[in-house]
CSV table of C-alpha atoms and ligand atoms in Angstrom, one decimal:
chain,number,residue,atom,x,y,z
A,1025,UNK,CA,19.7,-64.0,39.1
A,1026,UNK,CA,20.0,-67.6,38.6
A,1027,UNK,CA,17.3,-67.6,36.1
A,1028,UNK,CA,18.8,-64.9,34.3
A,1029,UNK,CA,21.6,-66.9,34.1
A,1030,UNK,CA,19.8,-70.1,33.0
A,1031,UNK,CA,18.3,-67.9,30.3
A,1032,UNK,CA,21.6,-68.6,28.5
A,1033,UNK,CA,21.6,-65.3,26.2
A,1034,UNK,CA,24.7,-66.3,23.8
A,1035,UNK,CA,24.2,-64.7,20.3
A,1036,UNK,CA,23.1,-68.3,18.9
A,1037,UNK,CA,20.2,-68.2,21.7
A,1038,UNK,CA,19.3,-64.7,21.5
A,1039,UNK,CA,18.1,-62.2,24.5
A,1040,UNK,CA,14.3,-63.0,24.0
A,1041,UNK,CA,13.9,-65.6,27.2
A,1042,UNK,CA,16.1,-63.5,29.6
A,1043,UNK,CA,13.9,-60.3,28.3
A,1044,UNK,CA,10.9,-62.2,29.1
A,1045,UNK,CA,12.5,-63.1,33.2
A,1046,UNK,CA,12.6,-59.3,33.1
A,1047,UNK,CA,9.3,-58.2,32.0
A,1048,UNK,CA,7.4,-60.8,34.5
A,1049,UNK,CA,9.5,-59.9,37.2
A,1050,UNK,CA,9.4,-56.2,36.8
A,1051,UNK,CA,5.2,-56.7,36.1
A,1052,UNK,CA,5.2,-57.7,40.3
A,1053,UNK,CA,6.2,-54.5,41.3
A,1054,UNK,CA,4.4,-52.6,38.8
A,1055,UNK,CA,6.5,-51.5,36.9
A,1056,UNK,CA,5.9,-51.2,32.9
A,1057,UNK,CA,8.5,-53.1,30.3
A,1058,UNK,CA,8.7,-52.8,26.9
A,1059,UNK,CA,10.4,-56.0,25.1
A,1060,UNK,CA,11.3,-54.4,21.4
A,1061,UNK,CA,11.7,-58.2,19.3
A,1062,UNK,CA,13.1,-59.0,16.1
A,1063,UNK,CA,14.6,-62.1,14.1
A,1064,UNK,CA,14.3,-65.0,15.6
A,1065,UNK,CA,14.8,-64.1,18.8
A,1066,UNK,CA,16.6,-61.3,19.5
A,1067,UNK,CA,15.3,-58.6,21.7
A,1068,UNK,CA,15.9,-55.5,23.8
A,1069,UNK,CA,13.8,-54.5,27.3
A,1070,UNK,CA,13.2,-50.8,27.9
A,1071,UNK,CA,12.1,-49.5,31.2
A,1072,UNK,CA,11.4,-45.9,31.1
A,1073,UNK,CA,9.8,-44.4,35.1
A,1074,UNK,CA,8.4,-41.1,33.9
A,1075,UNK,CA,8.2,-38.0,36.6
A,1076,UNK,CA,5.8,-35.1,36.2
A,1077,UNK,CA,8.7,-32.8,36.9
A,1078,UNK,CA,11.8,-32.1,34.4
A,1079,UNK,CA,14.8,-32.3,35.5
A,1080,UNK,CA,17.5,-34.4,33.1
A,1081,UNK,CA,17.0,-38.1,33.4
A,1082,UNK,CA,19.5,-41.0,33.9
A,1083,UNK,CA,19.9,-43.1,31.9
A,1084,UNK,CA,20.8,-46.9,32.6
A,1085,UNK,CA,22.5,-49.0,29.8
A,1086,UNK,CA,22.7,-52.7,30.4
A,1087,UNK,CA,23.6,-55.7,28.1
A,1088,UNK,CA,21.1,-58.8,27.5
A,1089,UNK,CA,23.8,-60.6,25.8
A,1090,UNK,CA,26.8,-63.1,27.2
A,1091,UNK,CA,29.5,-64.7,25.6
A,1092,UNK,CA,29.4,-68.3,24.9
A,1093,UNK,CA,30.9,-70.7,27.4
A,1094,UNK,CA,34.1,-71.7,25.8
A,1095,UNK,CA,35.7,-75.2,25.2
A,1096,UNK,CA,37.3,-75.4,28.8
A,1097,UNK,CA,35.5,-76.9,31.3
A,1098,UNK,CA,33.4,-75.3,34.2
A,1099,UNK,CA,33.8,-76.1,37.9
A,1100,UNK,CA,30.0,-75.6,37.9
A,1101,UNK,CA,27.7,-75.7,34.9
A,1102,UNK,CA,28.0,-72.4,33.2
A,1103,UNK,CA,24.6,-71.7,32.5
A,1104,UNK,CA,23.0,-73.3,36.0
A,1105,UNK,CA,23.7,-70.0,38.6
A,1106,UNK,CA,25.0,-72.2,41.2
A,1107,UNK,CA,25.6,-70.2,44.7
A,1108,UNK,CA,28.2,-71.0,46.7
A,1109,UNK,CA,30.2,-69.7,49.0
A,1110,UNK,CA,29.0,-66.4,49.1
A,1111,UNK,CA,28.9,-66.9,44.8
A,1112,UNK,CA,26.7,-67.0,42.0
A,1113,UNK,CA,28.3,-68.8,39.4
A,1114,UNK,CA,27.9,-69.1,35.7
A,1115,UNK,CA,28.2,-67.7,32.1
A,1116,UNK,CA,26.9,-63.7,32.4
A,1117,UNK,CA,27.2,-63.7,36.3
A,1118,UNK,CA,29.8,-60.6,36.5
A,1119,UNK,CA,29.4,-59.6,32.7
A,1120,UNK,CA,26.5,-58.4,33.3
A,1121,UNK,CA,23.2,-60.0,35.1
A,1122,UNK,CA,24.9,-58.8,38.4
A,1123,UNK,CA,25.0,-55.1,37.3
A,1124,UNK,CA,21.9,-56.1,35.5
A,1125,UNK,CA,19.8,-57.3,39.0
A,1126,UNK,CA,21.2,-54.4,41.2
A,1127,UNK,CA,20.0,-51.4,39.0
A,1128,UNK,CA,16.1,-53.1,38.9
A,1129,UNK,CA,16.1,-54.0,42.1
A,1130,UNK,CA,17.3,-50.2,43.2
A,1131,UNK,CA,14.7,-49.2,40.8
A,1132,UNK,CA,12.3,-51.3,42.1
A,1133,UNK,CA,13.2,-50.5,45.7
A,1134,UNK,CA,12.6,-46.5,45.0
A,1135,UNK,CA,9.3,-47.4,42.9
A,1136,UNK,CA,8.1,-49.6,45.7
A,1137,UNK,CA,8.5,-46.7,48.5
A,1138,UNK,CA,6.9,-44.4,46.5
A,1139,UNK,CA,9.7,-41.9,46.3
A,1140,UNK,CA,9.2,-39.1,43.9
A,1141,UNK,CA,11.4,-38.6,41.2
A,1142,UNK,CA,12.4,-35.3,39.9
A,1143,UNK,CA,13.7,-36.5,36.7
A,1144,UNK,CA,13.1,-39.7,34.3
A,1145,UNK,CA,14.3,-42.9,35.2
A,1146,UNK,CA,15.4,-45.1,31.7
A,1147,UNK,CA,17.2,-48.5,31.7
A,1148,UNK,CA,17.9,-50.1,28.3
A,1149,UNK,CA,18.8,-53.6,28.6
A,1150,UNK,CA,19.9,-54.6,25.3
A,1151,UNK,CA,21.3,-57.0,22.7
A,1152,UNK,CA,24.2,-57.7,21.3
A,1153,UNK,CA,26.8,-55.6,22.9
A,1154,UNK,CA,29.1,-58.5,22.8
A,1155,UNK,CA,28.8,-59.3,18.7
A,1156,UNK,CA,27.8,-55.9,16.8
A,1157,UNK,CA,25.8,-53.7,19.5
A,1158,UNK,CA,22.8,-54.2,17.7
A,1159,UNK,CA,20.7,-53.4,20.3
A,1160,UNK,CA,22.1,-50.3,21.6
A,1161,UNK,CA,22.3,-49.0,17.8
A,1162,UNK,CA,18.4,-50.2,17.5
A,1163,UNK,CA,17.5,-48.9,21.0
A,1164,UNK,CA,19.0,-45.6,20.2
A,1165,UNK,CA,17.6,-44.5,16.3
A,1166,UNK,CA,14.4,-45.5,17.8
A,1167,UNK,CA,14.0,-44.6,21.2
A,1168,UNK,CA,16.2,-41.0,20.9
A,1169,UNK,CA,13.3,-38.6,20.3
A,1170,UNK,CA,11.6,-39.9,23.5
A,1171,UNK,CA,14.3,-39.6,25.6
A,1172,UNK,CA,14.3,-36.5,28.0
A,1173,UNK,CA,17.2,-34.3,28.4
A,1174,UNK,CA,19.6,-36.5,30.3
A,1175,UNK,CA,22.2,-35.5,33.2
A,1176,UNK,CA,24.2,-38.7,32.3
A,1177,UNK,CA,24.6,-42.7,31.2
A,1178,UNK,CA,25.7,-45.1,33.7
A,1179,UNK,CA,26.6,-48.4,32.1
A,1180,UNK,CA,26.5,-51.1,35.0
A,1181,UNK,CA,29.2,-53.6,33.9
A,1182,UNK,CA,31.9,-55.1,35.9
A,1183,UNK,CA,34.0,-52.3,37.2
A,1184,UNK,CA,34.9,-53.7,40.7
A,1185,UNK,CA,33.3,-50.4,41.6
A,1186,UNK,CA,35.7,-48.5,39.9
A,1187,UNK,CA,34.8,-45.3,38.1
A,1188,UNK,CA,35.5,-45.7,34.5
A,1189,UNK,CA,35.5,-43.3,32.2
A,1190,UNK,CA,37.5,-44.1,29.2
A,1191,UNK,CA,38.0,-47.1,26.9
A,1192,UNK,CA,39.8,-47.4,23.5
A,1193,UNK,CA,37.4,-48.3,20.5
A,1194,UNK,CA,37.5,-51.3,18.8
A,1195,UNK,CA,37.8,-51.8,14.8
A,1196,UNK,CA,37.7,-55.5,13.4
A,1197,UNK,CA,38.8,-55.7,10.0
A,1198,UNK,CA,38.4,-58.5,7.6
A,1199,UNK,CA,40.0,-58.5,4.1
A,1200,UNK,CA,39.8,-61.2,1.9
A,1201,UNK,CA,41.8,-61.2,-1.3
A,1202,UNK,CA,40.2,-63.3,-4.5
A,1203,UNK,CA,42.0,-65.6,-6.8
A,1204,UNK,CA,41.1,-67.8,-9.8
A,1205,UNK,CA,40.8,-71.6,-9.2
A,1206,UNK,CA,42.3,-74.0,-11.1
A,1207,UNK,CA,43.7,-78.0,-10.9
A,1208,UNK,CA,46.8,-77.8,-8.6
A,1209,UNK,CA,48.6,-79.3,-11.1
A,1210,UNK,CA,48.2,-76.5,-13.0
A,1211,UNK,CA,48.6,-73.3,-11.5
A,1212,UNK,CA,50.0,-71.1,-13.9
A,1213,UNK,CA,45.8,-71.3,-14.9
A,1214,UNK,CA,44.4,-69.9,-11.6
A,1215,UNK,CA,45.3,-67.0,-9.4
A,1216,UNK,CA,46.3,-68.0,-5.9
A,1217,UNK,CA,44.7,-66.1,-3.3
A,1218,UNK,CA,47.0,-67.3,-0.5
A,1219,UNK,CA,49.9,-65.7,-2.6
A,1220,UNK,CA,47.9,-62.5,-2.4
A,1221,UNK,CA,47.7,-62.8,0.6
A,1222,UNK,CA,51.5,-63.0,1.4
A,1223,UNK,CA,51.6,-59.8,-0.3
A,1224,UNK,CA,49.2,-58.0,2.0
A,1225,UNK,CA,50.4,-59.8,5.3
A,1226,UNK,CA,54.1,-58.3,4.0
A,1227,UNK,CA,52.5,-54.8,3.3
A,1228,UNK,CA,51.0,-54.8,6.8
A,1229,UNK,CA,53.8,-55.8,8.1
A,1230,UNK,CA,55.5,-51.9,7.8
A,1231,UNK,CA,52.0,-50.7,8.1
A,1232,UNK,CA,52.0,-48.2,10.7
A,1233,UNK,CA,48.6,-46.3,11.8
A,1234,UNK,CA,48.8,-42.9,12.7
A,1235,UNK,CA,47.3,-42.1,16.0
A,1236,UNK,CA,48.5,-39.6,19.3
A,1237,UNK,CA,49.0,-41.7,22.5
A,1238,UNK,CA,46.5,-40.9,24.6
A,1239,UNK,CA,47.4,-40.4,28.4
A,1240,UNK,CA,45.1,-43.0,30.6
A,1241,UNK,CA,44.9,-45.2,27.7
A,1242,UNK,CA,48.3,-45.2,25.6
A,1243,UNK,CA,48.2,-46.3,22.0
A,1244,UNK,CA,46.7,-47.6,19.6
A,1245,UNK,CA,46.9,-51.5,18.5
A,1246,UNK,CA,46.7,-54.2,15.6
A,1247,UNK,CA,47.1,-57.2,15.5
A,1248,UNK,CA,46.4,-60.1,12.6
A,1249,UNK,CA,44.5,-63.2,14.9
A,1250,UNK,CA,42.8,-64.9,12.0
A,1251,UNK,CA,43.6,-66.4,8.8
A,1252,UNK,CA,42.0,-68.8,6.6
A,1253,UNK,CA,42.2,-70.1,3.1
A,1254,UNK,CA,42.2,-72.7,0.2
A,1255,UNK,CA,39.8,-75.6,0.4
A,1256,UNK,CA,42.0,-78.5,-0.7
A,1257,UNK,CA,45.6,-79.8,-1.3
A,1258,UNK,CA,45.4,-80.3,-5.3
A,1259,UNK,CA,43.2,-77.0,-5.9
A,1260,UNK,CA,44.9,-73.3,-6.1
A,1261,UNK,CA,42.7,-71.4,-3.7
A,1262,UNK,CA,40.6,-68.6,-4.9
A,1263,UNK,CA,39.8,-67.4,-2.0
A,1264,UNK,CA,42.1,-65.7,1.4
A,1265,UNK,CA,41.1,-64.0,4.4
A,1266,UNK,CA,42.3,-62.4,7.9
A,1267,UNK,CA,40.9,-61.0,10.6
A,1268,UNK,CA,42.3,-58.0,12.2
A,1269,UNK,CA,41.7,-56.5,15.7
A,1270,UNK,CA,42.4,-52.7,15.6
A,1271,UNK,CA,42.0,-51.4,19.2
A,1272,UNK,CA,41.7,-47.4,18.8
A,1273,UNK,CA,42.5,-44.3,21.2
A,1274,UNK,CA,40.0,-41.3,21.4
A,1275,UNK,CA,40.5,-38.8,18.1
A,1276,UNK,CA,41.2,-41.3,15.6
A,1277,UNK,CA,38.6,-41.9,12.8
A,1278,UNK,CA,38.1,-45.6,11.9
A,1279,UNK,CA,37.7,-44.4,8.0
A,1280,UNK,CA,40.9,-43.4,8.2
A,1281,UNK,CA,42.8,-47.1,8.7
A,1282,UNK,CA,40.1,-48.4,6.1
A,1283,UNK,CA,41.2,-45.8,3.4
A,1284,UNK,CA,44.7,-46.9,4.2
A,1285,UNK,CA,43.9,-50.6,3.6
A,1286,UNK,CA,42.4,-49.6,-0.1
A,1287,UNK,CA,44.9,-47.4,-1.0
A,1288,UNK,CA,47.5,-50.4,0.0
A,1289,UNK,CA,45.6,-52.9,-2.0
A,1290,UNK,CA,45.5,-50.2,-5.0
A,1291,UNK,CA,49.2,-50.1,-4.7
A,1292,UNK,CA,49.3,-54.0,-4.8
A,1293,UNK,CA,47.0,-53.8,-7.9
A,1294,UNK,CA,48.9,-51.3,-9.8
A,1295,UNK,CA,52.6,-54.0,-9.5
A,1296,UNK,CA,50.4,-57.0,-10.3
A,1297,UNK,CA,46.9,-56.3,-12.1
A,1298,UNK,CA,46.0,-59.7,-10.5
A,1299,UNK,CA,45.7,-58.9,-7.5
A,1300,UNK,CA,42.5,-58.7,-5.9
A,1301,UNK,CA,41.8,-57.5,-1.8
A,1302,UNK,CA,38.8,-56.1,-0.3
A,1303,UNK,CA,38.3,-54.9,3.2
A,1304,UNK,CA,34.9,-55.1,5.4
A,1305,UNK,CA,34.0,-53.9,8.6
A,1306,UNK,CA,33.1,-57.2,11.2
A,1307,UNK,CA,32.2,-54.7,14.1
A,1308,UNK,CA,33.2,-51.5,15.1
A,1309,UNK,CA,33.0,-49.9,18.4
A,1310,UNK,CA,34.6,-45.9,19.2
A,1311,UNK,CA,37.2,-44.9,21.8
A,1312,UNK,CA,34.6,-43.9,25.1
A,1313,UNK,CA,36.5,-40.8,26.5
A,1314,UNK,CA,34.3,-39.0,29.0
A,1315,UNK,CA,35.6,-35.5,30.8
A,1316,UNK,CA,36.3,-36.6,34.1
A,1317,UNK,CA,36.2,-33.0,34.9
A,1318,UNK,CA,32.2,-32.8,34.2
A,1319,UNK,CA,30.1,-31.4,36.9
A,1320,UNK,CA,28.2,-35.4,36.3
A,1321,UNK,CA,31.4,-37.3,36.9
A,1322,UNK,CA,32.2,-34.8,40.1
A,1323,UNK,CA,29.0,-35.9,41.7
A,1324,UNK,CA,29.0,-39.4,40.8
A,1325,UNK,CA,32.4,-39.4,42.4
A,1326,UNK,CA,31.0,-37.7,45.2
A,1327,UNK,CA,28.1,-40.4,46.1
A,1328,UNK,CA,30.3,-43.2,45.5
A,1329,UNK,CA,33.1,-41.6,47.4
A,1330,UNK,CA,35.9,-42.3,45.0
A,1331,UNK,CA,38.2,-39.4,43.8
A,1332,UNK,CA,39.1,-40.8,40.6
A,1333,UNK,CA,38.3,-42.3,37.7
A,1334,UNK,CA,40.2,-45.0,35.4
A,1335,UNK,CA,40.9,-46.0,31.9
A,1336,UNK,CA,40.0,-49.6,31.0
A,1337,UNK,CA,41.0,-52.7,28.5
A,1338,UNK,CA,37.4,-53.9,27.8
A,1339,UNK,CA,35.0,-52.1,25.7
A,1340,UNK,CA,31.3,-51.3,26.0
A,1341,UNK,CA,28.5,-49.9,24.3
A,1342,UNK,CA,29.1,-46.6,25.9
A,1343,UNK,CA,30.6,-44.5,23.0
A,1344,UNK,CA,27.4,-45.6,21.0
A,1345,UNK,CA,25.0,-43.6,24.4
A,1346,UNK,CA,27.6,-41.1,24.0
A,1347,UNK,CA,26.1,-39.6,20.7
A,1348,UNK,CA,23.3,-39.2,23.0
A,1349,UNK,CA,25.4,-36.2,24.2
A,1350,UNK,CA,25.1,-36.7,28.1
A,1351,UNK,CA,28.4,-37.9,30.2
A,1352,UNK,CA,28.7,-41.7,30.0
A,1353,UNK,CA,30.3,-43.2,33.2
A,1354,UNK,CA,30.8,-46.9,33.6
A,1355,UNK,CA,30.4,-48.4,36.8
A,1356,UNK,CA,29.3,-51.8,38.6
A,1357,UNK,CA,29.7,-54.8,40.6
A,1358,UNK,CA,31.5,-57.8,39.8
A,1359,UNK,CA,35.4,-58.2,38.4
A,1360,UNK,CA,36.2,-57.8,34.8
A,1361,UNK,CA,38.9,-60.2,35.2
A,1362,UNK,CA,36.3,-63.0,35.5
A,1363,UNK,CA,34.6,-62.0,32.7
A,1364,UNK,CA,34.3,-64.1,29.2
A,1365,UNK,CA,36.8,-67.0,30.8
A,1366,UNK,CA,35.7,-70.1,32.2
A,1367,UNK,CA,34.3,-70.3,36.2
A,1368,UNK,CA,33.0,-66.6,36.0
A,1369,UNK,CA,31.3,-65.6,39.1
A,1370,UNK,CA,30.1,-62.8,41.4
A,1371,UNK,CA,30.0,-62.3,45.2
A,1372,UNK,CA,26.6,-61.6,46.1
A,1373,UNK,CA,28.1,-58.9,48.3
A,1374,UNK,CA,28.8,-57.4,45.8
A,1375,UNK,CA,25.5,-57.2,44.1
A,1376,UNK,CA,23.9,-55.7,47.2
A,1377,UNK,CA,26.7,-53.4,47.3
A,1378,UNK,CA,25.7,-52.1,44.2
A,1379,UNK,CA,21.9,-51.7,45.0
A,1380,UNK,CA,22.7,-49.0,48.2
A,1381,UNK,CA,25.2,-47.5,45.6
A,1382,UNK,CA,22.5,-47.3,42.2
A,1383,UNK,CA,19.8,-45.9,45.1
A,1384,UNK,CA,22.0,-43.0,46.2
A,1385,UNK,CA,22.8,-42.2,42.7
A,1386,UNK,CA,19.3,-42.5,41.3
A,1387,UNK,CA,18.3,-40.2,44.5
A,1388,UNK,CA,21.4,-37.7,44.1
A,1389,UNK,CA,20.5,-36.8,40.4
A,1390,UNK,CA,16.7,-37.1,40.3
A,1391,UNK,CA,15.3,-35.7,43.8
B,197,ZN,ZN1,29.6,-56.7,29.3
């Protein structure tokens, strides 16, 4: 764990080293690892146990990737995995090298007694989930056609070992609007950008998207959490933008807020043929909505001895296994709370916790 920590797998570092941790450690206990690498150093680990018999699979989906450490200051270096007091502390601890250690050492732990498998074991430990889910999107065009039938996804991230089942989507927006330089003394010469700008920020204002509130996980949200423009005091700017988080609820269509954007800036153009706004995606993530009344949720409810399941704040890569078609359940050690904030952490408790609870599970579905 704590050199999965000190792998320090932020975007700028990439997922290579900690993939690497993985594959040797796994390689002890004989157990095969595929590191798929690109870029730089970017990377996802695949472990797939194969049974002779063929009953649907689980399927494990983890994330490499970790936020950076933030401006604030640590009470322990974020990227040492200093234990203490019952702790492991550091940048990726709860989010998600905890979740991350208890599923392969469960796996390990069943491969090590020899216990036959009815069905496929597959974990995915992937990159990017916390920039543009890269790795899930790669792992899944090319890993789909060797996937077996599967009985369901469990996504091992911090639930407090809560059953989660549902999370809204996430849409981040950028739109930029373009203008004309010119000499600030001059302005009537350029077209100023941040003036176009107003104009959108005013339109967005009375923008209202269209969605139905969804029961666990209410409505839908926007907000405007970046802007940035003009390059210096005595030049009109010719360049604006914002960014704008768009959290989503299940059964709204992402296309649907862009087309509004367009048709806004269309409206724009038509009053003042100056105008000029365009609108790109940064990263988009669906709604996860999973029926909690599937006979896959009943039984993982069953073995982890929880009647119910709950809607969360966070997102994960789970509605991209969900095209997969198989129930996606989110579940694991460690509190969310912690997560992507200074002095993150994870009670080692809790990681053991999680081993006895990915062993039932793994032996409940696939013997
Ligand atoms: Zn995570």
């Amino acid at each position: 764990m704590r050199k999965l920590i000190q792998a320090e797998s932020t975007a700028e570092k990439g997922e290579l080293a900690v993939a690497e941790i993985i594959w040797q450690e796994l390689g002890r206990s004989g157990i095969d690892a595929r590191i798929d690498t690109w870029g730089q150093n970017r990377a996802n680990l695949v472990v797939h146990i194969k049974s002779p018999e063929h009953k649907a699979g689980l399927l494990f989906a983890c994330h490499l990737d970790v936020v950076p450490p933030g401006e604030a200051s640590w009470k322990y270096p974020a990227f040492e995995g200093v234990e203490s007091d019952g702790k492991i502390h550091g940048r990726g601890s709860a989010d998600m090298k905890g979740g991350i250690v208890a599923i392969l050492t469960a796996i390990r732990q069943i491969v090590e007694a020899g216990t036959k498998l009815e069905g496929d074991i597959i974990l995915i430990a992937a990159a990017g989930e916390e920039t543009d889910s890269c790795g899930a999107k790669r792992f899944i065009t090319s890993y789909k056609d060797k996937l077996p039938a599967l009985a369901g996804v469990v996504i091992p991230e911090p639930t407090n070992f809560e059953i989660v089942t549902a999370h809204r989507g996430i849409l981040w927006l950028e739109v930029a609007t373009k203008g004309k330089a010119a000499h600030g003394s001059t302005p009537q010469l350029g077209v100023n950008a941040i003036t176009s700008m107003k104009a959108v920020l005013d339109e967005l204002e009375n923008y209202k998207i269209v969605f139905e509130p969804h029961e666990l996980l209410g409505g839908c949200s926007m907000s405007i959490n970046t802007i940035a423009g003009g390059k210096a005091m005595n030049v009109v700017p010719d360049k604006c933008s914002i960014g704008i988080d768009i959290r989503t609820v299940p059964g709204q269509n992402h296309q649907d807020i862009i087309e509004d954007l367009q048709k806004m800036f269309a409206k724009l153009k038509q009053k003042n043929p100056q105008f000029d706004a365009e609108v790109s995606v940064v990263r988009e993530v669906g709604a996860l909505e999973t029926d909690s009344n599937c006979d896959f949720v009943k039984d993982f409810c069953s073995v982890v001895g929880i009647g119910q399941t709950k809607a969360v704040g966070f997102t994960t890569d789970g509605p991209h296994f969900a095209a997969l078609g198989a129930p996606v359940v989110i579940f694991g050690p460690g509190k969310s709370e912690v997560c992507h904030k200074p002095d993150e952490y994870i009670e080692i408790s809790d990681v053991k916790k999680a081993v006895e609870y990915y062993k039932n599970i793994i032996l409940r579905f696939l013997s």
